[in-house]
Coordinates of C-alpha atoms in Angstrom, one line a residue:
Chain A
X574 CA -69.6 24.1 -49.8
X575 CA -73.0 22.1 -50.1
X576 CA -71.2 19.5 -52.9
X577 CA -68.0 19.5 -52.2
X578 CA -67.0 17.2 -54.8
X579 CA -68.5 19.9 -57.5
X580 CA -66.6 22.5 -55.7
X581 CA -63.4 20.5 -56.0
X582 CA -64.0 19.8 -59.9
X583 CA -64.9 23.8 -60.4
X584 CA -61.7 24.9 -58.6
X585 CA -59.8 21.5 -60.3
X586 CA -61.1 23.0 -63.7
X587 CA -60.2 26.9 -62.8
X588 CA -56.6 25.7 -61.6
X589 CA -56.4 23.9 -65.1
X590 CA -57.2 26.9 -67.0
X591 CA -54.6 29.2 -65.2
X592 CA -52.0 26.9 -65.3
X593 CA -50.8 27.3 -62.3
X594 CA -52.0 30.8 -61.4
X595 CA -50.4 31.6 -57.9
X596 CA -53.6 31.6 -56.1
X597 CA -56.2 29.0 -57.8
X598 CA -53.9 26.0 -56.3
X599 CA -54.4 26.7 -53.0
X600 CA -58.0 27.0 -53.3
X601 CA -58.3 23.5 -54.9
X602 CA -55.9 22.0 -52.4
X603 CA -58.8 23.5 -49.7
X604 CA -61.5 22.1 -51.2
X605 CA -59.9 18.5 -52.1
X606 CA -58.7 18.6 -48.3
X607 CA -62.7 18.8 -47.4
X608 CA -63.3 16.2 -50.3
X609 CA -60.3 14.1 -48.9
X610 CA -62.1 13.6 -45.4
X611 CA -65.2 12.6 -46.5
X612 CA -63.5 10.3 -48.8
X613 CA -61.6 8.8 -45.7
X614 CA -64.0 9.1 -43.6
X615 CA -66.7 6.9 -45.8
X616 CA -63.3 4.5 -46.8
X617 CA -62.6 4.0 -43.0
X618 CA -66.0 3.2 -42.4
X619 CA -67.4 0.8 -45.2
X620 CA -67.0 -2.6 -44.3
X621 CA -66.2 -3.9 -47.8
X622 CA -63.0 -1.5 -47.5
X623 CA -61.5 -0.5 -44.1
X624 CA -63.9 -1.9 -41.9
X625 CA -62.0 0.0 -38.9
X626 CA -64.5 0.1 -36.8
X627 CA -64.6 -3.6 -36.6
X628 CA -61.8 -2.8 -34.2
X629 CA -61.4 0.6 -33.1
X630 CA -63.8 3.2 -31.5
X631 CA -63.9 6.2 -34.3
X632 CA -66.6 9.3 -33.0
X633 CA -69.8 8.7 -34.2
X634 CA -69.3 5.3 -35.3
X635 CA -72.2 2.8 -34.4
X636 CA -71.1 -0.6 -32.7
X637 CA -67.2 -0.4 -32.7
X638 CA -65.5 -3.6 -31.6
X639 CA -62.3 -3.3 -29.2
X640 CA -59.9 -5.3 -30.9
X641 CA -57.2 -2.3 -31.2
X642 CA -57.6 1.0 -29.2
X643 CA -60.1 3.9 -29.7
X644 CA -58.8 6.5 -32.6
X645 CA -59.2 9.7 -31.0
X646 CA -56.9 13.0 -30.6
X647 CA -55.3 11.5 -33.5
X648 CA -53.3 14.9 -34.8
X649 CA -51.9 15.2 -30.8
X650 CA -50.7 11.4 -30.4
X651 CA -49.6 10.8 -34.2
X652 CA -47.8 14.2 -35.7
X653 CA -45.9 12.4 -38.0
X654 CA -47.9 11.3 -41.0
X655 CA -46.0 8.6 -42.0
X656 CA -46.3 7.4 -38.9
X657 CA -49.8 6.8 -39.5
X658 CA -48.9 5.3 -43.1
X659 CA -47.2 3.1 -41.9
X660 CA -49.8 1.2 -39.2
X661 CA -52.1 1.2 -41.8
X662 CA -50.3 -0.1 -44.6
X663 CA -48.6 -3.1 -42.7
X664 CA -49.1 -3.0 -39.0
X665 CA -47.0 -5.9 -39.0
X666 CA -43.5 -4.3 -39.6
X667 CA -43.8 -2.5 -36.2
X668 CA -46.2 -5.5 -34.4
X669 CA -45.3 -8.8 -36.2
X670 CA -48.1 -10.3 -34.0
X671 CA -50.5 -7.4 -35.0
X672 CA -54.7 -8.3 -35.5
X673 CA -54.8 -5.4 -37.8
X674 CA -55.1 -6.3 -41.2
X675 CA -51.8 -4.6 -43.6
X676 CA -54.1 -2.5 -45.7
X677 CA -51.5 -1.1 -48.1
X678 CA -49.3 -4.0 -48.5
X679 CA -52.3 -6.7 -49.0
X680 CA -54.1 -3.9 -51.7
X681 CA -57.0 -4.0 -49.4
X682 CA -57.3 -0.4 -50.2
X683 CA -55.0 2.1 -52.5
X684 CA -52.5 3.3 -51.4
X685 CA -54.6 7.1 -52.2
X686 CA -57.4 5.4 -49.9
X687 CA -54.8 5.5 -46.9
X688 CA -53.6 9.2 -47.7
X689 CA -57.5 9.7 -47.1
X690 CA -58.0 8.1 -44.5
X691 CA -55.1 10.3 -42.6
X692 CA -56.9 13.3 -43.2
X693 CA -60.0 12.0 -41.7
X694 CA -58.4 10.7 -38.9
X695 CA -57.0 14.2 -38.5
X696 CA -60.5 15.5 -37.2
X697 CA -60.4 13.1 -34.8
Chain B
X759 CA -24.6 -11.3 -35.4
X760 CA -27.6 -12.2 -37.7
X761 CA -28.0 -15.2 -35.4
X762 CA -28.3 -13.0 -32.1
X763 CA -30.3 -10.9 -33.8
X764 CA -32.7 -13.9 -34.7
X765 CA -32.9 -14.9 -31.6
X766 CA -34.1 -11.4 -29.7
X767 CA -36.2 -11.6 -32.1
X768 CA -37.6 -15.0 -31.7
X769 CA -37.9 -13.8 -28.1
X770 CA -39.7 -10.8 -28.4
X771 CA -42.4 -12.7 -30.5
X772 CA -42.7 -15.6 -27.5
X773 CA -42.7 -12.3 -24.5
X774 CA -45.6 -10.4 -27.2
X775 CA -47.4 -13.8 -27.9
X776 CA -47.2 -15.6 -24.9
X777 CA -49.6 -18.7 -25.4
X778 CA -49.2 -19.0 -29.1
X779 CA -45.7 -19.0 -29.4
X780 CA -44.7 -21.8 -30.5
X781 CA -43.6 -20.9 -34.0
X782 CA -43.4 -24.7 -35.4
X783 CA -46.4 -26.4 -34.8
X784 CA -43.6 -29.5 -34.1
X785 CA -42.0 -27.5 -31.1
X786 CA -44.5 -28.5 -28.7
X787 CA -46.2 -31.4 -27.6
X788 CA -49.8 -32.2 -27.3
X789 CA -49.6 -32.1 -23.7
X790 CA -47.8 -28.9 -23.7
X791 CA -50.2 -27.7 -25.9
X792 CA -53.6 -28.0 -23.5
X793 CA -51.6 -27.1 -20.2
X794 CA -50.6 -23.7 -22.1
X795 CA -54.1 -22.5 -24.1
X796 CA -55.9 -23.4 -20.3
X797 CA -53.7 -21.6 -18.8
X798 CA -54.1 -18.5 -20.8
X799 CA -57.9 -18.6 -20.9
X800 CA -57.9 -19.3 -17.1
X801 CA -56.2 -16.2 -16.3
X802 CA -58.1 -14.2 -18.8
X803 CA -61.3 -15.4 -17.8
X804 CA -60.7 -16.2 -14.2
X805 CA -63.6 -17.9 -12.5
X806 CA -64.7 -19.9 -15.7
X807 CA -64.6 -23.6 -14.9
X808 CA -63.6 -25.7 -18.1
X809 CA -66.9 -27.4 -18.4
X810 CA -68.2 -23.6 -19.1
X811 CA -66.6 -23.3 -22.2
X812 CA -68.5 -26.0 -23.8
X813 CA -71.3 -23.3 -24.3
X814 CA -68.6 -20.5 -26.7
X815 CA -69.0 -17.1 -26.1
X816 CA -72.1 -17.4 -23.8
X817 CA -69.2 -18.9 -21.0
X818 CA -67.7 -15.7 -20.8
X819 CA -70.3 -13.2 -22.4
X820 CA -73.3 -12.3 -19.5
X821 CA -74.8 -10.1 -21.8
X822 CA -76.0 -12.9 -24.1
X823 CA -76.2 -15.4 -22.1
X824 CA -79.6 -14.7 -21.1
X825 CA -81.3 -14.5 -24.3
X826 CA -79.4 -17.8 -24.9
X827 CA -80.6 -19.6 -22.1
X828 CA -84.1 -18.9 -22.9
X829 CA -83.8 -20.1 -26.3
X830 CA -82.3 -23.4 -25.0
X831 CA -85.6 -23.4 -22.9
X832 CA -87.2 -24.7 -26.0
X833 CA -84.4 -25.5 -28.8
X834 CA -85.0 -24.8 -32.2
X835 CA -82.8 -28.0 -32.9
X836 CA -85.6 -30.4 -31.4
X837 CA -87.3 -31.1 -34.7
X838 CA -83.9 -32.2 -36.2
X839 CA -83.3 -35.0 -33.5
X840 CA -86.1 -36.3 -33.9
X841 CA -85.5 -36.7 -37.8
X842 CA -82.7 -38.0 -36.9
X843 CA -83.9 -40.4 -35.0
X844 CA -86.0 -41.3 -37.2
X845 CA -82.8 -41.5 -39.7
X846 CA -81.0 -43.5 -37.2
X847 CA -83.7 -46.4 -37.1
X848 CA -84.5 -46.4 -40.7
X849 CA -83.1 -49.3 -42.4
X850 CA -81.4 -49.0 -45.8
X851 CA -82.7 -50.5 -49.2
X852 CA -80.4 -53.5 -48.0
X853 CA -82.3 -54.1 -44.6
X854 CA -79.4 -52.8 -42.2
X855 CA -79.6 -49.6 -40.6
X856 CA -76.8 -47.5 -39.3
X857 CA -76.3 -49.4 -36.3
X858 CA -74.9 -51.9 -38.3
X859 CA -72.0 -49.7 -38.4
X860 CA -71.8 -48.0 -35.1
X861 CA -72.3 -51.2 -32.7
X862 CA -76.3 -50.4 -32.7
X863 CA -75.2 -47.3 -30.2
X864 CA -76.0 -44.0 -31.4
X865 CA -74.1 -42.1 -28.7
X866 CA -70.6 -42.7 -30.8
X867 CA -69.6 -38.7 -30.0
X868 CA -66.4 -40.0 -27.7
X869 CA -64.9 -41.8 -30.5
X870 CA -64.7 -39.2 -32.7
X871 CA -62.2 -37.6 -34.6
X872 CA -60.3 -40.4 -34.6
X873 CA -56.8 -41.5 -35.9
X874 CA -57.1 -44.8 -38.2
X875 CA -53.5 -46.2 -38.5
X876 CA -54.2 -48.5 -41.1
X877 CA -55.2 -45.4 -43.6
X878 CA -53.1 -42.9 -41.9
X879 CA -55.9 -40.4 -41.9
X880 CA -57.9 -38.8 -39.4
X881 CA -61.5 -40.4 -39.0
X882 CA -64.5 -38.0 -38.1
X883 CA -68.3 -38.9 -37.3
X884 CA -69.9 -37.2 -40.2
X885 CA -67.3 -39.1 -42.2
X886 CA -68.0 -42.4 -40.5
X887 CA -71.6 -41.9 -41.6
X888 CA -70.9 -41.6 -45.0
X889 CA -68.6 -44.8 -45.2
X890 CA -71.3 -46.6 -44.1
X891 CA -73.8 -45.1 -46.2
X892 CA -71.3 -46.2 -48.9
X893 CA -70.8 -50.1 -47.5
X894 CA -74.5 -50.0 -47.7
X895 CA -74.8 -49.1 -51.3
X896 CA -76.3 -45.8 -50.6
X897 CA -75.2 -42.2 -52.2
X898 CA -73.5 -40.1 -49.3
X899 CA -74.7 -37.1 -47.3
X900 CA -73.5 -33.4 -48.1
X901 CA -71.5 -32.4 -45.4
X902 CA -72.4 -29.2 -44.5
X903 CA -75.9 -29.1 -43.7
X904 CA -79.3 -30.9 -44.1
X905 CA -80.0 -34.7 -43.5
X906 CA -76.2 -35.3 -42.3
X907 CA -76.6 -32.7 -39.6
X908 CA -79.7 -33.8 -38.3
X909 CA -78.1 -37.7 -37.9
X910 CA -75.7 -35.6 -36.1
X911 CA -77.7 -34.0 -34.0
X912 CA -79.8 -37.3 -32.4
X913 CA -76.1 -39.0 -32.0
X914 CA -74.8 -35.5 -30.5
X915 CA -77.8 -35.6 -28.4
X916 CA -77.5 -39.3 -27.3
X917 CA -73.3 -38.7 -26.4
X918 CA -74.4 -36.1 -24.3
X919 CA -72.2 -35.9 -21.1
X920 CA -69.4 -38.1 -23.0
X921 CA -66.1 -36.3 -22.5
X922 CA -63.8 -35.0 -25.2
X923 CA -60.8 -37.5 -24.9
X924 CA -59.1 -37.1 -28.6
X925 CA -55.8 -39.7 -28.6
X926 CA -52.8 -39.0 -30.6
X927 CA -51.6 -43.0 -30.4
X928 CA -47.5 -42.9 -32.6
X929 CA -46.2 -40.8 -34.3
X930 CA -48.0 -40.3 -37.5
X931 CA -51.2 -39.0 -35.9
X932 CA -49.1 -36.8 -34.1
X933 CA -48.1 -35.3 -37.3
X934 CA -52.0 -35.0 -38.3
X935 CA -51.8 -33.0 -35.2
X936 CA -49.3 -30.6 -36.1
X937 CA -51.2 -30.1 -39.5
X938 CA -54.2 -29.2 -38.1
X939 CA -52.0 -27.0 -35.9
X940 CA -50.5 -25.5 -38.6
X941 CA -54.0 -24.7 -40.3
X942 CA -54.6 -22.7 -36.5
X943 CA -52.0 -20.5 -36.5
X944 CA -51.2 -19.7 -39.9
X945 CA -51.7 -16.4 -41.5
X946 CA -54.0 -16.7 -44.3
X947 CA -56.4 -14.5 -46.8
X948 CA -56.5 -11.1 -47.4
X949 CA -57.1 -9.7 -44.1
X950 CA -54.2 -11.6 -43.3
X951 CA -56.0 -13.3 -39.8
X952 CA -55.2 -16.6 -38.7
X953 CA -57.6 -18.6 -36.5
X954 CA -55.8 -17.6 -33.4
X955 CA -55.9 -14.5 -34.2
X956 CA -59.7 -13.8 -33.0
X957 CA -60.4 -17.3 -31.1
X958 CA -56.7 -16.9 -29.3
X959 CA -56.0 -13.7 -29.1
X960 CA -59.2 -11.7 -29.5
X961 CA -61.2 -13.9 -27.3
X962 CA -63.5 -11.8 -25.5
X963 CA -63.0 -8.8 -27.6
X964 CA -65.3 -7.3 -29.7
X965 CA -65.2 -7.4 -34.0
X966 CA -68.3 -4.8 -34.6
X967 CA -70.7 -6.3 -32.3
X968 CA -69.2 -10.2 -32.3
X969 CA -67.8 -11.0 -29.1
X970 CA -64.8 -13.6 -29.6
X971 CA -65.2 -17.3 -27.8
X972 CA -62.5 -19.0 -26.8
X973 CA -61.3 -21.5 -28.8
X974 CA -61.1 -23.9 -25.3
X975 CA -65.0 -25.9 -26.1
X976 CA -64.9 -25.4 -30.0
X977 CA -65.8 -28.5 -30.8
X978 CA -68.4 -29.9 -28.1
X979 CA -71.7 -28.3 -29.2
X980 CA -72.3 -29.2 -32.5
X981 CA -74.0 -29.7 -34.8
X982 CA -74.9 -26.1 -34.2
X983 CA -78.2 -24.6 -34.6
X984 CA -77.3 -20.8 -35.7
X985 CA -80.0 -18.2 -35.8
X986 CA -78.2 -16.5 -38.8
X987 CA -78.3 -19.8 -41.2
X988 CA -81.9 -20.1 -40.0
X989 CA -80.9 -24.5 -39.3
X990 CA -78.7 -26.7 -38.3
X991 CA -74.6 -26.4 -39.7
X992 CA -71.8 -28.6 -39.7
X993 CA -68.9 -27.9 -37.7
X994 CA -66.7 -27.8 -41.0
X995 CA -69.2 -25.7 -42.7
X996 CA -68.5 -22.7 -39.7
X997 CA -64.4 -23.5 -40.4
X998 CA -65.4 -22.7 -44.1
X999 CA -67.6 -19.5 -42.9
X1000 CA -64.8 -18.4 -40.6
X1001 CA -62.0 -19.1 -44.0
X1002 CA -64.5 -16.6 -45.8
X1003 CA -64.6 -13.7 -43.1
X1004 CA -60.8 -13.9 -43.7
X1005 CA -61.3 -13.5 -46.9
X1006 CA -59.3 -16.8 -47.6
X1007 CA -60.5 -20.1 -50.0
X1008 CA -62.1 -22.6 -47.3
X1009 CA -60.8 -26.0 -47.8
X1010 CA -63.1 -28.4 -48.5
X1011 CA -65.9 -29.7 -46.0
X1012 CA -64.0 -33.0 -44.4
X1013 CA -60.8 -32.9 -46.8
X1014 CA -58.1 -33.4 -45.1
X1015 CA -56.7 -30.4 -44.0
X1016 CA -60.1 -29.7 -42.1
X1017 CA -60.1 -33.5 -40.6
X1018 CA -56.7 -32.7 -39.6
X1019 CA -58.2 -29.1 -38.0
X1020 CA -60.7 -30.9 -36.1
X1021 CA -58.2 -33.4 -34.9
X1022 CA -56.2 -30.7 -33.6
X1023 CA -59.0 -28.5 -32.0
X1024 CA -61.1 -31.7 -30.4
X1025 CA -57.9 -32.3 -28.9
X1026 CA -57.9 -28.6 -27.7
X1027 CA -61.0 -29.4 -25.6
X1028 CA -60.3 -32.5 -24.2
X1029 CA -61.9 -33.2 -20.4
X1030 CA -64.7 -30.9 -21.5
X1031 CA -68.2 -32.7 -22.1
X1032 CA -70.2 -33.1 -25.6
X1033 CA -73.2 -31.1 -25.2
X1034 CA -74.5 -31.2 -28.8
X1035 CA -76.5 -29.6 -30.7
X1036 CA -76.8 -26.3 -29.4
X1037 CA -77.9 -23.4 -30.0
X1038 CA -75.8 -19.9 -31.5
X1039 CA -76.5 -16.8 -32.4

């Protein structure tokens, strides 16, 4: 659990090899999850990529601005995934006079990025 | 039905919007147009008088505002008057100096921007300069930075306490106007940000650790002494910096969709005193 990415690849490469073996796929989905957050997590967080913080209160994050509203108990206010998709891809469609930047639909950041994201802001 | 439709729409936008709705630039008037971004700021920021925002974010930001006042205690810009003063009485290889130009009075901040109907363009000071540079057989400034800002900076200095009075005489500077408008409010760049998108509808807010100024006093204090740039800056080259952070192509220093910009945001500030140069974080 130290290096998760190595984990991931070991269990990737063990899924590969029993081609589709009932249990080695779940294993691999549990360590990509834990890959997946840390993934988001660092995405959300860069400013070259998401930047969020520029706007939005995230735990542990240093200076947020307040532009949009603090992302916290996100897995209680937003149970529908594509939900969150959505406001990130183009938070324009719901909020034509939305600040926040349309991620997805301006290729800010893949579309993969945003999947990662949402399990990041999962543990929030 | 599509019509109706249309129209909630169009409403919703104006209700969510409220100051900026105007979705053409030509759908309200000049007039109109400083009675409703006053407005706004004066209920957001009650208790700021108008003169206030002449100084950007430190009007409505205490927090700064006292580090800021201590550097104006003993301006970092000083050295740069004085070398423009020293500009300013220099005569060119023909014998005439820029007074020659400017009616031998520096403090020419009032005039400025300016619509000139016989080019049908929008006259700014830096600009000015370098036409007469030019009638005098000498190379222009570059007009972001360096010599050009410090000229600016001695005529900022001596138009201190001039009011912004920006006129929009017939009807072809009022279409300058609505360009420059247009520039504001349109959705540009990658991050997809227009200029009232922070300086409108973000002022006060916080990007990271930037508080928003108002876009009310934009155009008074400069040139602008910014400790980031480590000298003195052009107010075109900030438009440029602020085109980057949206990750948009600036336009060109003093082209014309930045003289029509700085048409339409001097105009924004009118009634509020020059108080150039100044100092920014």
């Amino acid at each position: 659990m130290r290096n998760p990415a190595r984990h991931a690849t070991i269990a990737l490469t063990l899924a590969a090899l029993f081609g589709g073996a009932s249990l080695m796929p779940q294993v691999a989905s549990a360590a990509k999850h834990e890959d997946r957050v840390a993934m988001g997590k660092e995405v959300a967080w860069d400013r070259k990529t998401g930047n969020c913080l520029a706007c939005h209160m995230m735990p542990g994050g240093n200076l947020p601005g307040d532009i949009g509203p603090p992302l916290i108990a996100m897995k209680a206010r937003f149970p529908d995934r594509q939900k969150l998709f959505d406001q990130i891809y183009d938070a324009t469609k719901k909020n034509p006079e939305s600040r926040m930047p349309p991620f997805g639909k301006h290729k800010i950041i893949s579309n993969a990025d945003i999947d990662a994201i949402i399990d990041y802001l999962y543990t929030l | 039905m599509k019509m109706k439709k249309l129209a909630i729409a169009a409403l919703c936008a104006l209700v969510a919007n409220g100051a900026f709705a105007a979705k053409k630039a030509t759908d309200t008037t000049p007039e109109e147009d400083l009675k409703t971004y006053r407005d706004y700021f004066f209920k957001r920021f009650p208790g700021v008088p108008l003169q206030e925002y002449a100084n950007g974010v430190y009007a409505i930001d205490k927090v700064s505002r006292d580090s800021w006042e201590a550097i104006e205690e003993f301006p970092p810009y000083e050295p740069m008057i004085e070398e423009g003063e020293t500009m300013w009485n220099t005569p060119f290889a023909n014998g005439k100096t820029y007074g020659s130009c400017f009616n031998d009075d520096p403090a020419q901040r009032k005039h400025f921007p300016r619509w000139d109907d016989e080019r049908k363009t929008v006259v700014t000071l830096p600009m000015a300069i370098n036409e007469c540079r030019s009638k005098n057989g000498e190379k222009p400034l570059k007009y972001k930075k360096g010599a050009i800002a410090n000229l600016l900076a001695y005529m900022a200095y001596e138009s201190r306490g001039q009011k912004t009075n920006v006129k929009i005489p017939n009807k072809d500077a009022l279409a300058a106007y609505d360009k420059g408008k247009t520039v504001y409010f349109a959705r540009r760049g990658q991050l997809n940000f227009s200029c009232a998108s922070c300086h409108m509808q973000s002022a006060g807010q916080k990007v990271r650790a930037d508080i928003l100024s108002p876009v009310l006093g934009h155009t008074t204090g400069w040139p602008v002494y910014r400790s980031k740039w480590g000298e003195l800056g052009t107010l075109h080259r900030r438009f440029g910096g602020c085109m980057k952070q949206m990750r948009a192509k600036p336009y060109k220093a003093q082209g014309e969709e930045f003289r029509d910009l700085e048409y339409f945001l001097t105009h924004v500030s009118n009634g509020i005193e020059f108080n150039g140069p100044s100092a920014r974080k």
